[in-house]
Short mmCIF file of C-alpha atoms in Angstrom, two decimals:
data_model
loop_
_atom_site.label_atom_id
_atom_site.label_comp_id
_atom_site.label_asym_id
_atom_site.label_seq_id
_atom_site.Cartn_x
_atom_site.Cartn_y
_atom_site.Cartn_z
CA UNK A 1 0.00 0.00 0.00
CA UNK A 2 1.45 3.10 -1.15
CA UNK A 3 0.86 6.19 1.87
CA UNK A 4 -0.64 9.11 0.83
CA UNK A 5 1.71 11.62 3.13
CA UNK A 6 4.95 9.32 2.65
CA UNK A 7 7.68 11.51 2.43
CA UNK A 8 8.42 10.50 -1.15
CA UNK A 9 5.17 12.13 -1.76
CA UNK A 10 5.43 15.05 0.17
CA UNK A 11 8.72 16.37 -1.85
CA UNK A 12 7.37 15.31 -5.28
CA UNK A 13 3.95 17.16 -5.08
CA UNK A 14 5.46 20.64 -5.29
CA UNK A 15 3.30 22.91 -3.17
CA UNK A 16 2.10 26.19 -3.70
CA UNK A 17 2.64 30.03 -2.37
CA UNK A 18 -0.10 32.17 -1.27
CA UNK A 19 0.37 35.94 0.52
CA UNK A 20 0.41 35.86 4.09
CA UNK A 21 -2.52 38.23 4.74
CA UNK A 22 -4.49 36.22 2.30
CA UNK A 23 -4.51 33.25 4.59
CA UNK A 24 -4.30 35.17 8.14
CA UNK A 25 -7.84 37.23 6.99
CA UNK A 26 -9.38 33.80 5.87
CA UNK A 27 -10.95 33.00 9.53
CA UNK A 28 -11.50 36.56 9.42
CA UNK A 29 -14.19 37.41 12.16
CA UNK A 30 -15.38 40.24 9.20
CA UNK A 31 -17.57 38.21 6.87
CA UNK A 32 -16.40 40.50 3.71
CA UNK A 33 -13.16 40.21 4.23
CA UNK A 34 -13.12 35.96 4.74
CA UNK A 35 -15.00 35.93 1.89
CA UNK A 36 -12.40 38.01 -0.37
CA UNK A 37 -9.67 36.34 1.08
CA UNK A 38 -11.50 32.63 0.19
CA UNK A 39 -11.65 33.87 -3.23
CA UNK A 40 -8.18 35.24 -3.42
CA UNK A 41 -6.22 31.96 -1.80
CA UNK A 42 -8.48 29.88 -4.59
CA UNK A 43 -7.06 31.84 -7.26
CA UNK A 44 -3.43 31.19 -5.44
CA UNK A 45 -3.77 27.88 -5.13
CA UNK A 46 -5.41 27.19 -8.93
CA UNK A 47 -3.14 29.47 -11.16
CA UNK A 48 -0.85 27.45 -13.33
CA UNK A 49 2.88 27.29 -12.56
CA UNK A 50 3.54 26.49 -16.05
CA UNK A 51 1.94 26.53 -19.16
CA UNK A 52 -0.72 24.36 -20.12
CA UNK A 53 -4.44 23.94 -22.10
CA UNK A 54 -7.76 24.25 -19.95
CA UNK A 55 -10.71 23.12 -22.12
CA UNK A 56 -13.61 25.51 -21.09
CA UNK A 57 -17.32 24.73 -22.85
CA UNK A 58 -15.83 21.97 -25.79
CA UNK A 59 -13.09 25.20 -26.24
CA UNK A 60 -9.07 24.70 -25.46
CA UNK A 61 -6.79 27.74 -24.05
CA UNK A 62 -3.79 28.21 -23.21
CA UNK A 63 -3.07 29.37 -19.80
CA UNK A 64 0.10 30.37 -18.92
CA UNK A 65 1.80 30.81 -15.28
CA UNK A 66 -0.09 32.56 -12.63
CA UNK A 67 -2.91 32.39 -14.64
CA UNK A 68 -6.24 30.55 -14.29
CA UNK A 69 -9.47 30.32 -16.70
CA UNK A 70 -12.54 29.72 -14.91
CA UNK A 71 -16.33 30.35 -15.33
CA UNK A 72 -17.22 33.37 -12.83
CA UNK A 73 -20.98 32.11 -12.57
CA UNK A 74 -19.65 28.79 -11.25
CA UNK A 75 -17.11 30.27 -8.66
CA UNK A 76 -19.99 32.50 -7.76
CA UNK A 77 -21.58 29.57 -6.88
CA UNK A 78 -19.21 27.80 -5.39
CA UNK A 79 -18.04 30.72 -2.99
CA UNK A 80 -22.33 31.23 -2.20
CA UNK A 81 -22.54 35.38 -3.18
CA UNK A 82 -24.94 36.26 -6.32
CA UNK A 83 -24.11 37.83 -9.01
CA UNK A 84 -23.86 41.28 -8.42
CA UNK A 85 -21.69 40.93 -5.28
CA UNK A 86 -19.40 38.60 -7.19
CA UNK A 87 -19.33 41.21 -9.79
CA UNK A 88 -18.85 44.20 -7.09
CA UNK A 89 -16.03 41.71 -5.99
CA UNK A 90 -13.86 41.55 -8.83
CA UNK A 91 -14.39 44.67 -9.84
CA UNK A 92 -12.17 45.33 -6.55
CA UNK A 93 -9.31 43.26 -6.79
CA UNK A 94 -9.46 44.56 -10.67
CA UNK A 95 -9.25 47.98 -9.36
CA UNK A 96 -6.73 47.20 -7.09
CA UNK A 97 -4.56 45.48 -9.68
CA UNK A 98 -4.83 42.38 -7.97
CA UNK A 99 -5.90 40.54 -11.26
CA UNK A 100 -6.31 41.15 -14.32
CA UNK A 101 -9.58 39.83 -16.25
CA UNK A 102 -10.16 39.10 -19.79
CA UNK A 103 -13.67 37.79 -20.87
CA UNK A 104 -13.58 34.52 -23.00
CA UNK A 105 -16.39 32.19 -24.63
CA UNK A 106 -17.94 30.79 -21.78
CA UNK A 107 -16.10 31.89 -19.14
CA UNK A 108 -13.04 34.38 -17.86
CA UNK A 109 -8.87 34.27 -17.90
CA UNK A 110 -7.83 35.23 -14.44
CA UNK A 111 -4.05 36.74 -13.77
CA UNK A 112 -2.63 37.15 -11.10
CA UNK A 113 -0.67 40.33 -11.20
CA UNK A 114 3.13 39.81 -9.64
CA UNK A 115 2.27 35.97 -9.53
CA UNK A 116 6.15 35.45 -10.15
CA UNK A 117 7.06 38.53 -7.68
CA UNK A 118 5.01 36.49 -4.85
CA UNK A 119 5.79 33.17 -5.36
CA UNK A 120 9.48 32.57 -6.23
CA UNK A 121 11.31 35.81 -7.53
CA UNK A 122 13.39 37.35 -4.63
CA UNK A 123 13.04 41.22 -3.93
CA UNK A 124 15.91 44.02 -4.18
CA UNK A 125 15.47 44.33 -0.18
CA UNK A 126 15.45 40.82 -0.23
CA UNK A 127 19.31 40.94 -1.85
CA UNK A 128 20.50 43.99 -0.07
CA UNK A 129 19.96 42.32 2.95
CA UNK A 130 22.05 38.63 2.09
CA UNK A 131 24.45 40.18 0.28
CA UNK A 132 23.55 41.60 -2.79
CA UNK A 133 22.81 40.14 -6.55
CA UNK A 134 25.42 37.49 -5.95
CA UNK A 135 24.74 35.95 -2.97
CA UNK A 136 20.98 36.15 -3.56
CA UNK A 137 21.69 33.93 -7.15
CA UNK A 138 24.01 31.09 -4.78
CA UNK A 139 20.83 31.14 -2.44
CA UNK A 140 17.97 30.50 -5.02
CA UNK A 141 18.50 29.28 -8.76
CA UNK A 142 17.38 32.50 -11.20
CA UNK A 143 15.40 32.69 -14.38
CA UNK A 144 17.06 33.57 -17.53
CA UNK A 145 17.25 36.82 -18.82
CA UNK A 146 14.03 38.33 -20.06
CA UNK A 147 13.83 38.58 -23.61
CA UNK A 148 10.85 41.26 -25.23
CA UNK A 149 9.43 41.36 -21.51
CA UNK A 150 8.90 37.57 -21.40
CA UNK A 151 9.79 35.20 -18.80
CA UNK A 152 11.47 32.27 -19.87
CA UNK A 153 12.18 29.39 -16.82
CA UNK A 154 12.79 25.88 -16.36
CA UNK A 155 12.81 25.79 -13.00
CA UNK A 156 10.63 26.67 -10.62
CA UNK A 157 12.05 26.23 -6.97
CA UNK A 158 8.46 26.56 -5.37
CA UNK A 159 7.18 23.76 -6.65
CA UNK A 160 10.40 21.92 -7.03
CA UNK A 161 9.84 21.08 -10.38
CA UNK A 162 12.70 20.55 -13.17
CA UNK A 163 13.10 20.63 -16.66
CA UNK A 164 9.55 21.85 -17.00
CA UNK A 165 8.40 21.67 -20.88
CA UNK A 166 8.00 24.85 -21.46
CA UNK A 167 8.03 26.13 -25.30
CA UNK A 168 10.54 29.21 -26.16
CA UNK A 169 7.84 32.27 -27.20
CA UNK A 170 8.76 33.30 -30.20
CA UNK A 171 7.49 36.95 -30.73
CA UNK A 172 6.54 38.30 -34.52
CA UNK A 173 7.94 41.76 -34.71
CA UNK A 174 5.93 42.61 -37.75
CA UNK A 175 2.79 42.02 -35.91
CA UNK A 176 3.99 44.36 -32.82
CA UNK A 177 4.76 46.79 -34.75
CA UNK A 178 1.45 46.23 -37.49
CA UNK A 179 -0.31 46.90 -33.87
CA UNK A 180 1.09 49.72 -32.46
CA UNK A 181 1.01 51.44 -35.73
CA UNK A 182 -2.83 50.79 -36.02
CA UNK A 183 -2.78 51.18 -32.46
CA UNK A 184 -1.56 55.16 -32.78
CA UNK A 185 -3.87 55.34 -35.94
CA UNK A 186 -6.56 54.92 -33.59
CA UNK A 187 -5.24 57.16 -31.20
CA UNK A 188 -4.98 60.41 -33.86
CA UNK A 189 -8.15 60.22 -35.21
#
């Protein structure tokens, strides 16, 4: 019989980082503030850590790291508020750049804003105080160097997961700059 919390199991499962005062408001004697705290340490522990599809009403996306697609109805549901206070709800964390929301057939992509900031990526006061850049990189393994503002890992030392398959983004410059162009088109007129 293989044990569920054997400590072969334990290390393999990765594990997951959520904010402090997300979990410390969750017993929250304030029923509005549990209840946005719920929300937020479901979206914590559900974003992807890596790329991968989510099939959403017979439709597959991609969803990408700290990133979740959901259907808002449902997790209205599910975390017992109706509509319009779910609504009033998101439209706060939205407004606090907590998330970011993008609607989608039959349901919603969910980001996480600073996902990699709060989960893994080490601060500047963070390195000032052990050291500086150099003895923060011998402390915790570092991503590569960003390339056209994206993040390109391998490794992810909070979940303890190597060699992750993760596909090189390749970028089209002629379609960044075909946007912006129409983009400040749109902006003149």
């Amino acid at each position: 019989m293989n044990k569920f919390f054997a400590m072969e199991n334990l290390l393999k499962s990765g594990f997951y980082n959520i904010p402090r005062v997300i979990v410390d408001n969750e017993q929250s004697s304030c029923k509005k503030t549990a209840l946005r705290a719920r929300i937020l340490s479901y979206f914590y522990q559900k974003a992807y850590f890596a790329k991968g599809d989510v099939v959403l009403d017979g439709r597959i996306y991609t969803c990408f790291r700290g990133e979740l697609i959901a259907n808002q109805e449902e997790l209205a549901v599910r975390f017992e508020t109706d509509r319009r206070q779910w609504n009033r709800i998101m439209a706060e964390f939205t407004s606090e750049n907590i998330i970011r929301v993008e609607r989608l057939r039959g349901g919603s992509r969910i980001s996480l804003v600073a996902y990699d900031c709060i989960v893994g990526k080490k601060s500047a006061q963070y390195k000032q105080a052990n050291g500086g850049d150099k003895a923060a990189e011998e402390a915790a393994p570092k991503a590569k160097k960003p390339k056209l503002g994206v993040m390109v890992e391998n490794y992810y030392p909070e979940h303890h997961v190597k060699g992750c398959d993760i596909p090189v983004i390749e970028i089209d410059l002629e379609k960044l700059r075909a946007l912006k162009k129409r983009m400040e088109e749109e902006n003149n007129k």
